[in-house]
Short mmCIF file of C-alpha atoms in Angstrom, two decimals:
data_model
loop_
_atom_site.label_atom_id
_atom_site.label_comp_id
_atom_site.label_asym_id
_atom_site.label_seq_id
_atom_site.Cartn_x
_atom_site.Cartn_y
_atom_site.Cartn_z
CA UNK A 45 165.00 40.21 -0.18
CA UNK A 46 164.65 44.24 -0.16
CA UNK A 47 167.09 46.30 -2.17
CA UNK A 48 170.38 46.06 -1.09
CA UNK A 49 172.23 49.44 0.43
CA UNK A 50 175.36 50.45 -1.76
CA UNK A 51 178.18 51.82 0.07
CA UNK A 52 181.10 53.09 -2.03
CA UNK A 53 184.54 52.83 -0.22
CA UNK A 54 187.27 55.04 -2.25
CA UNK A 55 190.82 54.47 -2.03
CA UNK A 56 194.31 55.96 -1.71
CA UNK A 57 195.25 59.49 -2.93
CA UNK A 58 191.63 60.64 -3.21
CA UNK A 59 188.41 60.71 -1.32
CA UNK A 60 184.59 60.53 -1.47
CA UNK A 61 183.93 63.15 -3.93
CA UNK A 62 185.86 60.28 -6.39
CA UNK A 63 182.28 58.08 -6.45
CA UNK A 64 180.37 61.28 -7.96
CA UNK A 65 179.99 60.04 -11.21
CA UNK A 66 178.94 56.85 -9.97
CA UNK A 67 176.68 58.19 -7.04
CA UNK A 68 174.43 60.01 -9.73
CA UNK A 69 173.99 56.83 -11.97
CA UNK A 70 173.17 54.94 -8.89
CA UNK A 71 170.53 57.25 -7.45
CA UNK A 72 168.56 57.80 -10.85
CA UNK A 73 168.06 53.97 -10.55
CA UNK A 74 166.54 54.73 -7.03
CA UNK A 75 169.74 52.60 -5.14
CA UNK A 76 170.36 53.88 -1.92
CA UNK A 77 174.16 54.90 -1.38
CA UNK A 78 176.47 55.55 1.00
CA UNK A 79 180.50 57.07 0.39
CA UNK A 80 181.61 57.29 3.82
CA UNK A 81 185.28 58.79 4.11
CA UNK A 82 187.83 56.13 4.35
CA UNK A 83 190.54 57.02 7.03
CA UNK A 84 193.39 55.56 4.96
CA UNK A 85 195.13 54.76 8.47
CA UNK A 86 196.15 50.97 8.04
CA UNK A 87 194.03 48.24 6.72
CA UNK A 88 192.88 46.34 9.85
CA UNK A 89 191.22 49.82 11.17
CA UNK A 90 190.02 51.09 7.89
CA UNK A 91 188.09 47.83 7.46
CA UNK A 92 187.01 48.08 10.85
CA UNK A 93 185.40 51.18 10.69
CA UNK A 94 184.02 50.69 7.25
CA UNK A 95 182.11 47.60 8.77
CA UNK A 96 181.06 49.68 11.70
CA UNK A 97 179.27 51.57 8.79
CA UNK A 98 177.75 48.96 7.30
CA UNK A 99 176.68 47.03 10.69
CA UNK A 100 174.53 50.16 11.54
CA UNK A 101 172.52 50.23 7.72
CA UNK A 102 169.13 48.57 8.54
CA UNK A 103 168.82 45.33 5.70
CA UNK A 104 171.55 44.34 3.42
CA UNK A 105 174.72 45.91 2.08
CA UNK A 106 176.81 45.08 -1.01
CA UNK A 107 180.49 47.02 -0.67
CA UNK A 108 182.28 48.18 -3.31
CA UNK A 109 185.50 49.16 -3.05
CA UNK A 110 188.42 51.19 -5.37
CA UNK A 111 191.76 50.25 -5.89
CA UNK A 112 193.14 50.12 -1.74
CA UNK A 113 189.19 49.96 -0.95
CA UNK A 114 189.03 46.55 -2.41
CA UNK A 115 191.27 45.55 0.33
CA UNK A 116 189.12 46.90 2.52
CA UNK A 117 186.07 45.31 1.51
CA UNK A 118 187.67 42.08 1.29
CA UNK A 119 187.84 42.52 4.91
CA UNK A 120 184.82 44.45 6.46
CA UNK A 121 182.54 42.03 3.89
CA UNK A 122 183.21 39.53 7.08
CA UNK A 123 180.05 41.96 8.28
CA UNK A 124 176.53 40.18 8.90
CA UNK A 125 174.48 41.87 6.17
CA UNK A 126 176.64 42.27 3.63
CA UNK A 127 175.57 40.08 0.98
CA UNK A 128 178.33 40.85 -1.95
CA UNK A 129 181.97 42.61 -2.70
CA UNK A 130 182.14 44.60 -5.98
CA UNK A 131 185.73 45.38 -7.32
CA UNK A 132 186.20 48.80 -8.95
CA UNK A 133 190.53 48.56 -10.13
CA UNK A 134 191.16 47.00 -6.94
CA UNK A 135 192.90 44.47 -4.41
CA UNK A 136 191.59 41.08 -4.01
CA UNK A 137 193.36 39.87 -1.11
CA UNK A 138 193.24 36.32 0.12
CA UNK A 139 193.25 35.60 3.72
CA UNK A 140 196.70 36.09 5.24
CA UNK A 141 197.38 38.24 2.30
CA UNK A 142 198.57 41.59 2.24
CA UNK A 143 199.17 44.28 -0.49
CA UNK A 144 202.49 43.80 -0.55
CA UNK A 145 202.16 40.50 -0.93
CA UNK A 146 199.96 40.51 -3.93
CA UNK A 147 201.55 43.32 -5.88
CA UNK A 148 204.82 41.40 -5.35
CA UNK A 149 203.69 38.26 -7.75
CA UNK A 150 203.80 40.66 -10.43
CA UNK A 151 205.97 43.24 -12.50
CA UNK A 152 205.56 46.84 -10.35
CA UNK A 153 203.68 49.41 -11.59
CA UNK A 154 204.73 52.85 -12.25
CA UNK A 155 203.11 53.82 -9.06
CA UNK A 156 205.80 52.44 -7.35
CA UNK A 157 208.42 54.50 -8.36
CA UNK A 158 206.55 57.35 -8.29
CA UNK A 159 205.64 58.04 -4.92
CA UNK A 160 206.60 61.02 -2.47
CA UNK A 161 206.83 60.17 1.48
CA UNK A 162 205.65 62.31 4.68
CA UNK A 163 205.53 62.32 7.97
CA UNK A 164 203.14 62.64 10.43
CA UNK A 165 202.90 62.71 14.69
CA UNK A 166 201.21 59.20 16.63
CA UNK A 167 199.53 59.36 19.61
CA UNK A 168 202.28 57.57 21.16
CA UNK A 169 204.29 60.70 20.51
CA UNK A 170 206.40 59.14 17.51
CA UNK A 171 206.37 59.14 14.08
CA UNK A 172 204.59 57.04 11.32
CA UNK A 173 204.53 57.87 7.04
CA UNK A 174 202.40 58.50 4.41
CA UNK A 175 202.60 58.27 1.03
CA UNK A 176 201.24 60.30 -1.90
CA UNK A 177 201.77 60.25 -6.08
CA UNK A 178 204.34 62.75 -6.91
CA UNK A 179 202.29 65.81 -8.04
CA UNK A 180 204.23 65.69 -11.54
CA UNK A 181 203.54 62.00 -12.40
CA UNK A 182 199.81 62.13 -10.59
CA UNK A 183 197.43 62.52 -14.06
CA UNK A 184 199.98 59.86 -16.09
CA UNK A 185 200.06 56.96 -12.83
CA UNK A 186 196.58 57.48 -11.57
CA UNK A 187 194.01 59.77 -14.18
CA UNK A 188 195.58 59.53 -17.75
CA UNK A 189 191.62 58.86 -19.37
CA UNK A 190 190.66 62.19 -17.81
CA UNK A 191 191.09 66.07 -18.73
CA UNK A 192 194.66 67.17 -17.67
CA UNK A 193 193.02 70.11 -15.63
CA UNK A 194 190.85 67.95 -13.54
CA UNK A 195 194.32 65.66 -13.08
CA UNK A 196 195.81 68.37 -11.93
CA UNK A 197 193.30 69.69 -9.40
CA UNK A 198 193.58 65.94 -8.30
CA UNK A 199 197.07 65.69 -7.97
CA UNK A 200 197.01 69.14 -5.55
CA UNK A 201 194.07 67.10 -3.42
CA UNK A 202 195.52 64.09 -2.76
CA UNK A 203 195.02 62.13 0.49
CA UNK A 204 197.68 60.41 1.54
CA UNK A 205 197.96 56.41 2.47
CA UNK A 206 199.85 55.45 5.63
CA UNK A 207 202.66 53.10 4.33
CA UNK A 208 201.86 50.57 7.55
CA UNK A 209 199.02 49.47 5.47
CA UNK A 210 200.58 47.88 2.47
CA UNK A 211 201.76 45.06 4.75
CA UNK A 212 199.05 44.31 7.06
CA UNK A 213 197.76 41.28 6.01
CA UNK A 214 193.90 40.38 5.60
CA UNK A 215 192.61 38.67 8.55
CA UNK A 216 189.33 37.14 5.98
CA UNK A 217 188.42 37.07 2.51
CA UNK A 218 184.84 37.98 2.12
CA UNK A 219 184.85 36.55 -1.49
CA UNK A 220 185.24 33.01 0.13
CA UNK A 221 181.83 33.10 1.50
CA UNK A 222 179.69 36.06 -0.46
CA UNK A 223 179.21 36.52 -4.32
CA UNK A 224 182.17 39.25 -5.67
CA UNK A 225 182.12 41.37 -9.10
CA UNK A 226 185.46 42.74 -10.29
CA UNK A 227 186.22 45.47 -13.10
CA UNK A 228 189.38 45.15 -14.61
CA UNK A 229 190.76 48.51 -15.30
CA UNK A 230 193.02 47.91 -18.69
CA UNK A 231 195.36 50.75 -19.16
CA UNK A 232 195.67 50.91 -14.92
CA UNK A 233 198.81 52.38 -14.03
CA UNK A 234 198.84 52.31 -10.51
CA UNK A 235 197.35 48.55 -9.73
CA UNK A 236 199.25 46.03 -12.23
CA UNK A 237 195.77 45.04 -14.50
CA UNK A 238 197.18 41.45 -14.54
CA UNK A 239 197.24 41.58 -10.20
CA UNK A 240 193.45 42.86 -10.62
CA UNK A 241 193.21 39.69 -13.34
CA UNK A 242 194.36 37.11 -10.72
CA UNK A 243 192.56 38.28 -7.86
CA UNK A 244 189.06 38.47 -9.92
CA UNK A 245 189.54 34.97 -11.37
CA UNK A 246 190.76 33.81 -8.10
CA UNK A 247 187.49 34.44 -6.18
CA UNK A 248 185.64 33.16 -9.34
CA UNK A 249 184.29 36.86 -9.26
CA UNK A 250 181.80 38.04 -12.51
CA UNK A 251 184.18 40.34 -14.60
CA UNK A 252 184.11 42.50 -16.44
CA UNK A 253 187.25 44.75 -18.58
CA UNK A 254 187.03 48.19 -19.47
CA UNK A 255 190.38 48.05 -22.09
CA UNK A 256 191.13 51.59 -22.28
CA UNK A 257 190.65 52.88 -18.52
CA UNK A 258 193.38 54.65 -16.04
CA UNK A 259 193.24 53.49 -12.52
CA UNK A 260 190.78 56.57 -12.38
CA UNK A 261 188.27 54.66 -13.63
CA UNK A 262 185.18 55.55 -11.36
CA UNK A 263 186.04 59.30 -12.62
CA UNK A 264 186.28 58.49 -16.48
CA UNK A 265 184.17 55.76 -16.81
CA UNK A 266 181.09 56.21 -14.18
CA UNK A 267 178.25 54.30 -16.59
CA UNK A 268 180.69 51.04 -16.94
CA UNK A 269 181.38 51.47 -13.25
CA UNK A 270 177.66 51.56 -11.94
CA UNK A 271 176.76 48.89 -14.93
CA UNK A 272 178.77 46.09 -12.72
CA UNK A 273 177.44 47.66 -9.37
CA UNK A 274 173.93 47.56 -10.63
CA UNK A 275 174.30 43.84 -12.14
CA UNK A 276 175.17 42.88 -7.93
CA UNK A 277 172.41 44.79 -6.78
CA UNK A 278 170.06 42.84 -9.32
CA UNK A 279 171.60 39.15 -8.71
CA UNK A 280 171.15 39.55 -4.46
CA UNK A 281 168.05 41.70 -4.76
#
């Protein structure tokens, strides 16, 4: 098999830019990589249009997802070539399994109580909301392993999740059928570390636990990050 195509799907609160780190450990190893922006609209469309993505990449494609990305993943992995799921602090939801539904078999996080709510204007001229991490509590609930400045920047940059998309459930499990990785973010504030626990040893995923880390992980710890990526690339290469 030729080298498998990374692509790098962020999640809630943040964007792209959040794989940096990650990006630059990847490409001195000469993997290609892809960080395409996730629309953080509801899952069913997110996933859709992150396997649109990976549909279009000529050979194979291992997704990795962060924290709402997993769910993502767990979804769009469905695709044709995609030959693995890597878990970065994320969801791993089952089939017929939403967020809420996961997140609810354990004690809440702090992000829980800790988020502000907008609105925004549908098409269908209504409303729908978003949430974000209130600006205060952002570097403690999501970055507390990283410098309080860059939290801060963060915290002002935020892109917000529509709340529709903690309770759409996930129409397939890509771990079922295609070889999954998981890091377990310890210190995770945001994502209940025993949720991430369950869904790794659930899809018999390789794991691995990074004790210290914030649910910022890909930002503090890039070299454990792209370590677990790398060992997927090497296993389906």
């Amino acid at each position: 098999m030729s080298v498998p195509t990374v692509v790098l799907v962020h999640g809630a609160f943040t964007d792209a830019a959040s794989w940096l780190g990650v990006i630059h450990e990847l490409q001195k190893h000469d993997i290609s990589v892809i960080a395409p922006s996730n629309p953080l609209r509801g899952l069913a469309s997110d996933a859709a249009y992150i396997a649109s993505i990976a549909s279009q990449i000529d050979g194979p494609v291992i997704l990795a997802g962060h924290s709402y990305g997993g769910a993502l993943i767990t979804v769009a992995g469905a695709t044709e070539n995609v030959i693995g799921v890597v878990y970065i602090a994320a969801y791993m939801l089952d089939e017929e399994e939403s967020i809420s539904d996961l997140q609810g078999r354990f004690p809440a996080s702090e992000l829980v109580n800790n988020l502000q709510q907008w609105t925004y204007p549908t098409l269908d001229g209504g409303t729908a909301t978003e949430v974000t991490i209130a600006e205060k509590m952002f570097p403690r609930v999501f970055a507390a392993d990283i410098a309080t400045d860059l939290a801060r920047v963060l915290a002002s940059t935020q892109r917000p999740l529509c709340t529709g998309a903690f309770d759409e459930a996930a129409a397939v499990a890509a771990w079922k059928s295609k070889p999954a990785w998981a890091l377990i973010a310890g210190a995770d504030l945001a994502i209940n570390p025993e949720a991430e626990r369950f869904g790794a040893e659930r899809a018999g995923a390789t794991t691995v636990e990074v004790g210290g880390a914030s649910h910022a992980v890909v930002l503090s710890h890039p070299k454990a990050v792209t370590r677990v990526i790398l060992d997927a690339v090497r296993s389906l290469s």
